[in-house]
């Protein structure tokens, strides 16, 4: 495409200002800008902007009234008999090689004071393991448990791990895994891919120039997952995608989650088994809201369809309403922890254009089109457009919800240390407290002030600790294999 063709295309789309500085650019910068502009579907960007604005201002259809989850749509892990059945069903599916994992790990630890990928972050555990390492070791342990359950040879079960990165985190994530030898996992079972980006826009829908030769872009949100799994894994082979890899491996079921939860049960066999038994296309794991006014989205019904309803959309009266058992009726707090069939993931493309983009108004650095000077705004001057991973819920034919205990499965890392909420200190506290409960449930006593960190390679969710029964632990330490418990008693 010639520069004249590019100019005509952008002027026809009302975005001709992106070539304002063309004549002043070096040949190298001209090549970079044309490469970016030619790769951009500017007509689609305009459509996305128009739909996002109209969706934001649209009046709510009275038929889409917000209702709590209907009876039977949700179950809880507190039912121990069913819990055991679900776990067995999930482990069998894993042993048959039918389960894969999708990790959303595109974010940087900016709010934590780090520019590294968030998965590289050390929350301050005695072992100093990163979030990535903890999750990798949970996968390794689960592979072993599935082999034992199905009496399969050691090393015969593989849970492929698909890790979605972003432009800023891709290379560093790859280097981190290579440097750490994939934390003991088979490197062929760890597949990195990249989520897409969208240009940043002014409030009027004009694409923002970050510099005279570069358009400002931002990741397209965790809902970009669905387009990303259809995109080529590398330029060398455009036919190779996450979806094609899932098909090649004959994966039927997927567990998807976000990297910043230190308690996440990766490829949780209980959740998998529950969803499989429910014959769900898509399912969500939730935790009970802590109180009516907690600022979290809840899984509920909007009209006849399942959806995540933001806390701002629920009235005070609705938020405080309780059922006959005394539980909040709107209590299913969303934690971005999902199950899918691969068949459903392949269907998403058929309705993806119906999904609206959400607007996040931000301070976006730009170049002044009159002076050519770089500007760092002090207040929001533009918008980033993103989709959310739960936007597909309303299109699901068979949806299910599993409620789990927050203290056992959800401790997100969002804020800088010392905040007192969802920060490295609370993550560390919650993980070590859980491992203390594992030991006590196995019949051990842990003295006050003693902190014992148990490697996920030793226990995925409290199993395999029979030999600690009757022991009293008086010393803190880390345990990488069962025999090391004796040194702490």
GROMACS .gro file of C-alpha atoms in nm:
model
  489
    1UNK     CA    1   0.000   0.000   0.000
    2UNK     CA    2   0.143   0.340  -0.101
    3UNK     CA    3   0.145   0.637   0.133
    4UNK     CA    4  -0.116   0.802  -0.090
    5UNK     CA    5  -0.345   0.501  -0.046
    6UNK     CA    6  -0.291   0.508   0.329
    7UNK     CA    7  -0.360   0.883   0.343
    8UNK     CA    8  -0.684   0.848   0.144
    9UNK     CA    9  -0.801   0.562   0.364
   10UNK     CA   10  -0.739   0.753   0.686
   11UNK     CA   11  -0.886   1.078   0.558
   12UNK     CA   12  -1.200   0.892   0.450
   13UNK     CA   13  -1.224   0.756   0.805
   14UNK     CA   14  -1.187   1.100   0.962
   15UNK     CA   15  -0.842   1.014   1.097
   16UNK     CA   16  -0.619   1.196   0.850
   17UNK     CA   17  -0.446   1.388   1.132
   18UNK     CA   18  -0.230   1.081   1.200
   19UNK     CA   19  -0.015   1.181   0.900
   20UNK     CA   20   0.016   1.546   1.008
   21UNK     CA   21   0.393   1.521   1.062
   22UNK     CA   22   0.471   1.289   0.769
   23UNK     CA   23   0.698   1.527   0.578
   24UNK     CA   24   0.908   1.598   0.888
   25UNK     CA   25   0.979   1.232   0.968
   26UNK     CA   26   1.295   1.042   0.886
   27UNK     CA   27   1.265   0.748   0.646
   28UNK     CA   28   1.295   0.509   0.939
   29UNK     CA   29   1.013   0.681   1.130
   30UNK     CA   30   0.799   0.697   0.816
   31UNK     CA   31   0.840   0.321   0.777
   32UNK     CA   32   0.741   0.261   1.141
   33UNK     CA   33   0.431   0.480   1.114
   34UNK     CA   34   0.311   0.329   0.785
   35UNK     CA   35   0.364  -0.021   0.925
   36UNK     CA   36   0.146   0.065   1.225
   37UNK     CA   37  -0.123   0.238   1.015
   38UNK     CA   38  -0.139  -0.037   0.751
   39UNK     CA   39  -0.184  -0.302   1.021
   40UNK     CA   40  -0.464  -0.107   1.187
   41UNK     CA   41  -0.824  -0.169   1.084
   42UNK     CA   42  -0.926   0.195   1.121
   43UNK     CA   43  -1.280   0.135   0.999
   44UNK     CA   44  -1.328  -0.122   1.277
   45UNK     CA   45  -1.185   0.123   1.532
   46UNK     CA   46  -1.447   0.378   1.430
   47UNK     CA   47  -1.723   0.117   1.463
   48UNK     CA   48  -1.595   0.013   1.806
   49UNK     CA   49  -1.595   0.374   1.926
   50UNK     CA   50  -1.949   0.437   1.803
   51UNK     CA   51  -2.080   0.119   1.963
   52UNK     CA   52  -1.901   0.186   2.293
   53UNK     CA   53  -2.047   0.538   2.314
   54UNK     CA   54  -2.399   0.425   2.224
   55UNK     CA   55  -2.383   0.133   2.470
   56UNK     CA   56  -2.270   0.364   2.748
   57UNK     CA   57  -2.559   0.603   2.694
   58UNK     CA   58  -2.829   0.350   2.601
   59UNK     CA   59  -3.132   0.327   2.824
   60UNK     CA   60  -3.177  -0.002   3.007
   61UNK     CA   61  -3.451  -0.221   2.862
   62UNK     CA   62  -3.716  -0.283   3.133
   63UNK     CA   63  -3.717  -0.648   3.022
   64UNK     CA   64  -3.353  -0.668   3.128
   65UNK     CA   65  -3.423  -0.623   3.499
   66UNK     CA   66  -3.151  -0.748   3.730
   67UNK     CA   67  -3.234  -1.067   3.916
   68UNK     CA   68  -3.030  -1.295   4.145
   69UNK     CA   69  -2.916  -1.636   4.027
   70UNK     CA   70  -3.210  -1.877   3.997
   71UNK     CA   71  -3.234  -2.185   4.218
   72UNK     CA   72  -3.021  -2.466   4.078
   73UNK     CA   73  -2.789  -2.242   3.877
   74UNK     CA   74  -2.533  -2.232   4.156
   75UNK     CA   75  -2.387  -2.491   4.392
   76UNK     CA   76  -2.123  -2.477   4.663
   77UNK     CA   77  -1.810  -2.673   4.749
   78UNK     CA   78  -1.949  -2.695   5.103
   79UNK     CA   79  -2.137  -3.007   4.985
   80UNK     CA   80  -1.855  -3.248   5.071
   81UNK     CA   81  -2.007  -3.557   4.906
   82UNK     CA   82  -2.056  -3.379   4.575
   83UNK     CA   83  -1.717  -3.213   4.619
   84UNK     CA   84  -1.548  -3.555   4.621
   85UNK     CA   85  -1.746  -3.668   4.315
   86UNK     CA   86  -1.658  -3.352   4.122
   87UNK     CA   87  -1.291  -3.388   4.212
   88UNK     CA   88  -1.281  -3.746   4.084
   89UNK     CA   89  -1.454  -3.647   3.759
   90UNK     CA   90  -1.206  -3.361   3.710
   91UNK     CA   91  -0.900  -3.575   3.782
   92UNK     CA   92  -1.018  -3.839   3.533
   93UNK     CA   93  -1.058  -3.573   3.263
   94UNK     CA   94  -0.707  -3.444   3.339
   95UNK     CA   95  -0.567  -3.797   3.325
   96UNK     CA   96  -0.728  -3.850   2.984
   97UNK     CA   97  -0.548  -3.541   2.855
   98UNK     CA   98  -0.870  -3.346   2.804
   99UNK     CA   99  -0.787  -3.036   3.014
  100UNK     CA  100  -0.591  -2.721   2.932
  101UNK     CA  101  -0.532  -2.396   3.118
  102UNK     CA  102  -0.558  -2.036   2.992
  103UNK     CA  103  -0.376  -1.780   3.205
  104UNK     CA  104  -0.445  -1.408   3.162
  105UNK     CA  105  -0.107  -1.255   3.247
  106UNK     CA  106  -0.074  -0.944   3.033
  107UNK     CA  107  -0.048  -0.694   3.319
  108UNK     CA  108   0.262  -0.529   3.460
  109UNK     CA  109   0.316  -0.477   3.832
  110UNK     CA  110   0.303  -0.098   3.790
  111UNK     CA  111   0.082  -0.044   4.095
  112UNK     CA  112   0.319  -0.268   4.290
  113UNK     CA  113   0.615  -0.050   4.202
  114UNK     CA  114   0.747  -0.290   3.938
  115UNK     CA  115   0.759  -0.273   3.559
  116UNK     CA  116   0.802  -0.651   3.536
  117UNK     CA  117   0.513  -0.881   3.441
  118UNK     CA  118   0.291  -0.930   3.745
  119UNK     CA  119   0.345  -1.306   3.734
  120UNK     CA  120   0.716  -1.249   3.811
  121UNK     CA  121   0.626  -1.079   4.139
  122UNK     CA  122   0.746  -1.215   4.476
  123UNK     CA  123   0.483  -1.152   4.745
  124UNK     CA  124   0.739  -1.202   5.021
  125UNK     CA  125   0.706  -1.572   5.095
  126UNK     CA  126   0.996  -1.742   5.279
  127UNK     CA  127   1.081  -1.927   4.954
  128UNK     CA  128   1.062  -1.604   4.748
  129UNK     CA  129   0.879  -1.795   4.476
  130UNK     CA  130   0.702  -1.584   4.214
  131UNK     CA  131   0.333  -1.612   4.130
  132UNK     CA  132   0.431  -1.789   3.806
  133UNK     CA  133   0.634  -2.048   3.998
  134UNK     CA  134   0.355  -2.120   4.246
  135UNK     CA  135   0.108  -2.176   3.963
  136UNK     CA  136   0.353  -2.391   3.765
  137UNK     CA  137   0.413  -2.611   4.069
  138UNK     CA  138   0.039  -2.651   4.123
  139UNK     CA  139   0.010  -2.776   3.764
  140UNK     CA  140   0.300  -3.020   3.821
  141UNK     CA  141   0.143  -3.157   4.140
  142UNK     CA  142  -0.196  -3.193   3.974
  143UNK     CA  143  -0.041  -3.390   3.688
  144UNK     CA  144   0.101  -3.628   3.949
  145UNK     CA  145  -0.233  -3.659   4.130
  146UNK     CA  146  -0.410  -3.739   3.802
  147UNK     CA  147  -0.148  -4.004   3.721
  148UNK     CA  148  -0.203  -4.164   4.063
  149UNK     CA  149  -0.582  -4.148   4.025
  150UNK     CA  150  -0.575  -4.317   3.684
  151UNK     CA  151  -0.273  -4.541   3.758
  152UNK     CA  152  -0.083  -4.385   3.470
  153UNK     CA  153   0.299  -4.384   3.430
  154UNK     CA  154   0.496  -4.094   3.577
  155UNK     CA  155   0.521  -3.810   3.328
  156UNK     CA  156   0.237  -3.936   3.109
  157UNK     CA  157  -0.015  -3.663   3.203
  158UNK     CA  158   0.037  -3.311   3.069
  159UNK     CA  159  -0.185  -3.011   3.136
  160UNK     CA  160  -0.093  -2.760   2.862
  161UNK     CA  161  -0.058  -2.405   2.995
  162UNK     CA  162  -0.146  -2.122   2.756
  163UNK     CA  163  -0.018  -1.790   2.889
  164UNK     CA  164  -0.160  -1.469   2.745
  165UNK     CA  165   0.092  -1.186   2.763
  166UNK     CA  166   0.079  -0.832   2.625
  167UNK     CA  167   0.317  -0.623   2.415
  168UNK     CA  168   0.503  -0.484   2.719
  169UNK     CA  169   0.527  -0.823   2.898
  170UNK     CA  170   0.579  -1.081   2.622
  171UNK     CA  171   0.957  -1.086   2.597
  172UNK     CA  172   1.024  -1.059   2.969
  173UNK     CA  173   0.775  -1.339   3.043
  174UNK     CA  174   0.945  -1.566   2.787
  175UNK     CA  175   1.289  -1.489   2.931
  176UNK     CA  176   1.165  -1.550   3.287
  177UNK     CA  177   1.033  -1.895   3.201
  178UNK     CA  178   1.346  -1.992   3.004
  179UNK     CA  179   1.576  -1.869   3.281
  180UNK     CA  180   1.386  -2.081   3.534
  181UNK     CA  181   1.363  -2.389   3.309
  182UNK     CA  182   0.984  -2.358   3.299
  183UNK     CA  183   0.977  -2.441   3.671
  184UNK     CA  184   1.007  -2.811   3.596
  185UNK     CA  185   0.724  -2.827   3.342
  186UNK     CA  186   0.773  -2.960   2.989
  187UNK     CA  187   0.848  -2.651   2.779
  188UNK     CA  188   0.639  -2.794   2.493
  189UNK     CA  189   0.337  -2.770   2.722
  190UNK     CA  190   0.389  -2.400   2.801
  191UNK     CA  191   0.259  -2.185   2.514
  192UNK     CA  192   0.290  -1.807   2.525
  193UNK     CA  193   0.072  -1.584   2.311
  194UNK     CA  194  -0.011  -1.216   2.301
  195UNK     CA  195  -0.333  -1.024   2.345
  196UNK     CA  196  -0.423  -0.757   2.092
  197UNK     CA  197  -0.413  -0.379   2.123
  198UNK     CA  198  -0.639  -0.094   2.021
  199UNK     CA  199  -0.550   0.269   1.961
  200UNK     CA  200  -0.626   0.519   2.233
  201UNK     CA  201  -0.889   0.775   2.136
  202UNK     CA  202  -0.985   1.129   2.227
  203UNK     CA  203  -1.328   1.178   2.382
  204UNK     CA  204  -1.446   1.264   2.028
  205UNK     CA  205  -1.317   0.937   1.882
  206UNK     CA  206  -0.998   1.066   1.718
  207UNK     CA  207  -0.698   0.832   1.735
  208UNK     CA  208  -0.426   0.979   1.959
  209UNK     CA  209  -0.071   1.028   1.830
  210UNK     CA  210   0.173   0.953   2.110
  211UNK     CA  211   0.466   1.089   1.908
  212UNK     CA  212   0.481   1.229   1.552
  213UNK     CA  213   0.557   0.875   1.430
  214UNK     CA  214   0.363   0.651   1.668
  215UNK     CA  215  -0.003   0.595   1.748
  216UNK     CA  216  -0.087   0.554   2.118
  217UNK     CA  217  -0.215   0.200   2.182
  218UNK     CA  218  -0.329  -0.003   2.483
  219UNK     CA  219  -0.413  -0.372   2.542
  220UNK     CA  220  -0.773  -0.456   2.453
  221UNK     CA  221  -0.865  -0.590   2.801
  222UNK     CA  222  -0.881  -0.943   2.936
  223UNK     CA  223  -1.176  -0.997   2.700
  224UNK     CA  224  -0.919  -0.976   2.423
  225UNK     CA  225  -0.850  -1.338   2.515
  226UNK     CA  226  -1.107  -1.464   2.265
  227UNK     CA  227  -0.955  -1.290   1.963
  228UNK     CA  228  -0.602  -1.367   2.082
  229UNK     CA  229  -0.657  -1.744   2.084
  230UNK     CA  230  -0.747  -1.720   1.712
  231UNK     CA  231  -0.438  -1.516   1.624
  232UNK     CA  232  -0.116  -1.676   1.491
  233UNK     CA  233   0.126  -1.781   1.762
  234UNK     CA  234   0.411  -1.664   1.538
  235UNK     CA  235   0.455  -1.498   1.202
  236UNK     CA  236   0.641  -1.807   1.082
  237UNK     CA  237   0.321  -2.014   1.068
  238UNK     CA  238  -0.005  -1.815   1.047
  239UNK     CA  239  -0.211  -2.135   1.078
  240UNK     CA  240  -0.080  -2.218   1.425
  241UNK     CA  241  -0.305  -2.067   1.695
  242UNK     CA  242  -0.406  -2.152   2.051
  243UNK     CA  243  -0.732  -2.293   1.915
  244UNK     CA  244  -0.550  -2.510   1.660
  245UNK     CA  245  -0.313  -2.632   1.931
  246UNK     CA  246  -0.607  -2.723   2.156
  247UNK     CA  247  -0.757  -2.920   1.867
  248UNK     CA  248  -0.428  -3.096   1.795
  249UNK     CA  249  -0.399  -3.201   2.161
  250UNK     CA  250  -0.770  -3.299   2.171
  251UNK     CA  251  -0.837  -3.070   2.467
  252UNK     CA  252  -1.208  -3.061   2.555
  253UNK     CA  253  -1.213  -2.843   2.868
  254UNK     CA  254  -1.041  -2.521   2.968
  255UNK     CA  255  -0.979  -2.349   3.301
  256UNK     CA  256  -0.910  -1.975   3.266
  257UNK     CA  257  -0.795  -1.739   3.541
  258UNK     CA  258  -0.597  -1.422   3.620
  259UNK     CA  259  -0.235  -1.430   3.732
  260UNK     CA  260  -0.270  -1.207   4.038
  261UNK     CA  261  -0.452  -1.452   4.270
  262UNK     CA  262  -0.198  -1.634   4.490
  263UNK     CA  263  -0.464  -1.885   4.609
  264UNK     CA  264  -0.587  -1.986   4.264
  265UNK     CA  265  -0.636  -2.358   4.219
  266UNK     CA  266  -0.503  -2.397   3.866
  267UNK     CA  267  -0.703  -2.652   3.664
  268UNK     CA  268  -0.905  -2.714   3.981
  269UNK     CA  269  -1.040  -3.070   3.942
  270UNK     CA  270  -1.341  -2.987   4.162
  271UNK     CA  271  -1.447  -2.695   3.941
  272UNK     CA  272  -1.374  -2.893   3.626
  273UNK     CA  273  -1.572  -3.193   3.748
  274UNK     CA  274  -1.864  -2.975   3.857
  275UNK     CA  275  -1.878  -2.801   3.519
  276UNK     CA  276  -1.845  -3.127   3.326
  277UNK     CA  277  -2.124  -3.290   3.526
  278UNK     CA  278  -2.343  -2.983   3.469
  279UNK     CA  279  -2.266  -3.012   3.094
  280UNK     CA  280  -2.185  -2.640   3.101
  281UNK     CA  281  -2.052  -2.455   2.796
  282UNK     CA  282  -1.916  -2.191   3.028
  283UNK     CA  283  -1.907  -2.165   3.408
  284UNK     CA  284  -1.789  -1.916   3.669
  285UNK     CA  285  -1.630  -1.970   4.006
  286UNK     CA  286  -1.746  -1.710   4.261
  287UNK     CA  287  -1.697  -1.621   4.628
  288UNK     CA  288  -1.963  -1.481   4.864
  289UNK     CA  289  -1.962  -1.103   4.904
  290UNK     CA  290  -1.819  -0.999   5.240
  291UNK     CA  291  -2.092  -0.737   5.296
  292UNK     CA  292  -2.375  -0.575   5.097
  293UNK     CA  293  -2.175  -0.266   4.999
  294UNK     CA  294  -1.859  -0.448   4.882
  295UNK     CA  295  -1.744  -0.291   4.555
  296UNK     CA  296  -1.743  -0.603   4.338
  297UNK     CA  297  -1.937  -0.718   4.034
  298UNK     CA  298  -2.170  -1.010   4.093
  299UNK     CA  299  -2.279  -1.292   3.866
  300UNK     CA  300  -2.655  -1.253   3.825
  301UNK     CA  301  -2.927  -1.248   3.560
  302UNK     CA  302  -3.002  -0.951   3.341
  303UNK     CA  303  -3.338  -1.035   3.192
  304UNK     CA  304  -3.312  -1.396   3.078
  305UNK     CA  305  -2.934  -1.395   3.041
  306UNK     CA  306  -2.644  -1.453   3.280
  307UNK     CA  307  -2.417  -1.155   3.325
  308UNK     CA  308  -2.172  -0.983   3.559
  309UNK     CA  309  -2.355  -0.688   3.708
  310UNK     CA  310  -2.142  -0.406   3.845
  311UNK     CA  311  -2.202  -0.298   4.204
  312UNK     CA  312  -2.302   0.048   4.083
  313UNK     CA  313  -2.591  -0.106   3.888
  314UNK     CA  314  -2.751  -0.266   4.195
  315UNK     CA  315  -2.969  -0.058   4.426
  316UNK     CA  316  -2.904  -0.042   4.801
  317UNK     CA  317  -3.224  -0.237   4.858
  318UNK     CA  318  -3.114  -0.511   4.617
  319UNK     CA  319  -2.764  -0.526   4.767
  320UNK     CA  320  -2.904  -0.575   5.118
  321UNK     CA  321  -3.175  -0.826   5.026
  322UNK     CA  322  -3.137  -1.171   5.183
  323UNK     CA  323  -3.286  -1.511   5.108
  324UNK     CA  324  -3.463  -1.751   5.347
  325UNK     CA  325  -3.129  -1.883   5.475
  326UNK     CA  326  -3.007  -1.533   5.559
  327UNK     CA  327  -2.756  -1.515   5.273
  328UNK     CA  328  -2.734  -1.212   5.044
  329UNK     CA  329  -2.938  -1.279   4.730
  330UNK     CA  330  -2.681  -1.090   4.519
  331UNK     CA  331  -2.370  -1.248   4.672
  332UNK     CA  332  -2.189  -1.425   4.386
  333UNK     CA  333  -1.880  -1.204   4.362
  334UNK     CA  334  -1.700  -1.241   4.030
  335UNK     CA  335  -1.331  -1.340   4.055
  336UNK     CA  336  -1.241  -1.389   3.683
  337UNK     CA  337  -1.214  -1.766   3.723
  338UNK     CA  338  -1.389  -1.954   3.442
  339UNK     CA  339  -1.453  -2.289   3.277
  340UNK     CA  340  -1.513  -2.334   2.904
  341UNK     CA  341  -1.552  -2.617   2.662
  342UNK     CA  342  -1.318  -2.574   2.367
  343UNK     CA  343  -1.627  -2.608   2.146
  344UNK     CA  344  -1.767  -2.294   2.310
  345UNK     CA  345  -1.440  -2.104   2.265
  346UNK     CA  346  -1.460  -2.185   1.895
  347UNK     CA  347  -1.815  -2.042   1.884
  348UNK     CA  348  -1.723  -1.703   2.030
  349UNK     CA  349  -1.618  -1.566   1.691
  350UNK     CA  350  -1.978  -1.603   1.566
  351UNK     CA  351  -2.112  -1.348   1.815
  352UNK     CA  352  -1.799  -1.148   1.905
  353UNK     CA  353  -1.906  -0.843   1.701
  354UNK     CA  354  -2.211  -0.814   1.929
  355UNK     CA  355  -1.991  -0.763   2.234
  356UNK     CA  356  -1.958  -0.397   2.325
  357UNK     CA  357  -1.628  -0.241   2.428
  358UNK     CA  358  -1.607  -0.069   2.766
  359UNK     CA  359  -1.464   0.281   2.800
  360UNK     CA  360  -1.187   0.363   3.047
  361UNK     CA  361  -1.112   0.735   3.056
  362UNK     CA  362  -0.741   0.789   3.120
  363UNK     CA  363  -0.455   1.039   3.111
  364UNK     CA  364  -0.286   0.954   2.781
  365UNK     CA  365   0.039   1.125   2.672
  366UNK     CA  366   0.012   1.279   2.325
  367UNK     CA  367   0.181   1.507   2.075
  368UNK     CA  368   0.025   1.849   2.020
  369UNK     CA  369  -0.084   1.855   1.656
  370UNK     CA  370  -0.015   2.229   1.625
  371UNK     CA  371   0.325   2.255   1.794
  372UNK     CA  372   0.461   1.900   1.772
  373UNK     CA  373   0.541   1.913   2.142
  374UNK     CA  374   0.489   1.610   2.370
  375UNK     CA  375   0.224   1.660   2.639
  376UNK     CA  376   0.166   1.465   2.962
  377UNK     CA  377  -0.190   1.550   3.067
  378UNK     CA  378  -0.281   1.604   3.432
  379UNK     CA  379  -0.642   1.492   3.391
  380UNK     CA  380  -0.815   1.232   3.168
  381UNK     CA  381  -0.796   1.345   2.807
  382UNK     CA  382  -0.883   1.027   2.623
  383UNK     CA  383  -1.009   0.674   2.641
  384UNK     CA  384  -0.889   0.320   2.623
  385UNK     CA  385  -1.135   0.064   2.490
  386UNK     CA  386  -1.144  -0.287   2.630
  387UNK     CA  387  -1.355  -0.597   2.652
  388UNK     CA  388  -1.399  -0.799   2.967
  389UNK     CA  389  -1.355  -1.175   2.978
  390UNK     CA  390  -1.705  -1.219   3.122
  391UNK     CA  391  -1.875  -1.035   2.832
  392UNK     CA  392  -1.949  -1.375   2.674
  393UNK     CA  393  -2.169  -1.494   2.962
  394UNK     CA  394  -2.499  -1.371   2.809
  395UNK     CA  395  -2.435  -1.583   2.498
  396UNK     CA  396  -2.390  -1.907   2.689
  397UNK     CA  397  -2.655  -2.175   2.638
  398UNK     CA  398  -2.566  -2.386   2.945
  399UNK     CA  399  -2.414  -2.176   3.223
  400UNK     CA  400  -2.322  -2.283   3.577
  401UNK     CA  401  -2.183  -2.116   3.890
  402UNK     CA  402  -1.973  -2.273   4.166
  403UNK     CA  403  -1.938  -2.091   4.497
  404UNK     CA  404  -1.610  -2.144   4.684
  405UNK     CA  405  -1.464  -2.010   5.008
  406UNK     CA  406  -1.279  -1.681   4.970
  407UNK     CA  407  -1.020  -1.771   5.234
  408UNK     CA  408  -0.931  -2.086   5.040
  409UNK     CA  409  -0.932  -1.961   4.682
  410UNK     CA  410  -0.920  -1.585   4.641
  411UNK     CA  411  -0.659  -1.333   4.752
  412UNK     CA  412  -0.590  -1.089   4.465
  413UNK     CA  413  -0.278  -0.876   4.432
  414UNK     CA  414  -0.379  -0.525   4.323
  415UNK     CA  415  -0.215  -0.265   4.547
  416UNK     CA  416   0.127  -0.160   4.668
  417UNK     CA  417   0.266  -0.300   4.994
  418UNK     CA  418   0.129  -0.137   5.309
  419UNK     CA  419  -0.213  -0.062   5.162
  420UNK     CA  420  -0.373  -0.321   5.389
  421UNK     CA  421  -0.602  -0.455   5.119
  422UNK     CA  422  -0.523  -0.682   4.823
  423UNK     CA  423  -0.152  -0.612   4.857
  424UNK     CA  424   0.162  -0.832   4.887
  425UNK     CA  425   0.124  -0.847   5.266
  426UNK     CA  426  -0.234  -0.974   5.254
  427UNK     CA  427  -0.143  -1.222   4.979
  428UNK     CA  428   0.144  -1.360   5.186
  429UNK     CA  429  -0.072  -1.372   5.500
  430UNK     CA  430  -0.359  -1.551   5.326
  431UNK     CA  431  -0.138  -1.813   5.161
  432UNK     CA  432   0.054  -1.901   5.478
  433UNK     CA  433  -0.268  -1.906   5.682
  434UNK     CA  434  -0.417  -2.153   5.435
  435UNK     CA  435  -0.114  -2.379   5.461
  436UNK     CA  436  -0.142  -2.372   5.840
  437UNK     CA  437  -0.503  -2.489   5.803
  438UNK     CA  438  -0.384  -2.771   5.577
  439UNK     CA  439  -0.149  -2.893   5.850
  440UNK     CA  440  -0.410  -2.864   6.124
  441UNK     CA  441  -0.670  -3.046   5.914
  442UNK     CA  442  -0.415  -3.327   5.872
  443UNK     CA  443  -0.388  -3.360   6.251
  444UNK     CA  444  -0.080  -3.147   6.327
  445UNK     CA  445  -0.044  -2.857   6.571
  446UNK     CA  446   0.131  -2.536   6.466
  447UNK     CA  447   0.249  -2.315   6.752
  448UNK     CA  448   0.164  -1.946   6.751
  449UNK     CA  449   0.399  -1.738   6.539
  450UNK     CA  450   0.529  -2.038   6.344
  451UNK     CA  451   0.508  -2.001   5.965
  452UNK     CA  452   0.548  -2.308   5.747
  453UNK     CA  453   0.542  -2.269   5.370
  454UNK     CA  454   0.448  -2.592   5.191
  455UNK     CA  455   0.552  -2.622   4.827
  456UNK     CA  456   0.262  -2.693   4.590
  457UNK     CA  457   0.477  -2.987   4.474
  458UNK     CA  458   0.407  -3.143   4.815
  459UNK     CA  459   0.036  -3.061   4.839
  460UNK     CA  460  -0.204  -2.906   4.586
  461UNK     CA  461  -0.499  -2.849   4.824
  462UNK     CA  462  -0.412  -3.013   5.156
  463UNK     CA  463  -0.378  -3.373   5.036
  464UNK     CA  464  -0.070  -3.589   5.093
  465UNK     CA  465   0.004  -3.464   5.446
  466UNK     CA  466  -0.087  -3.783   5.638
  467UNK     CA  467   0.259  -3.814   5.796
  468UNK     CA  468   0.223  -3.486   5.993
  469UNK     CA  469  -0.058  -3.627   6.210
  470UNK     CA  470   0.026  -3.591   6.579
  471UNK     CA  471   0.326  -3.363   6.515
  472UNK     CA  472   0.369  -3.023   6.682
  473UNK     CA  473   0.555  -2.772   6.471
  474UNK     CA  474   0.770  -2.529   6.668
  475UNK     CA  475   0.996  -2.391   6.396
  476UNK     CA  476   0.922  -2.187   6.085
  477UNK     CA  477   1.054  -2.294   5.748
  478UNK     CA  478   0.985  -2.407   5.394
  479UNK     CA  479   0.898  -2.763   5.294
  480UNK     CA  480   0.986  -2.880   4.942
  481UNK     CA  481   0.937  -3.251   5.010
  482UNK     CA  482   0.744  -3.444   5.276
  483UNK     CA  483   1.056  -3.559   5.462
  484UNK     CA  484   1.145  -3.200   5.549
  485UNK     CA  485   0.854  -3.167   5.792
  486UNK     CA  486   1.048  -3.358   6.057
  487UNK     CA  487   1.308  -3.082   6.084
  488UNK     CA  488   1.040  -2.832   6.186
  489UNK     CA  489   0.869  -3.041   6.455
   0.00000   0.00000   0.00000
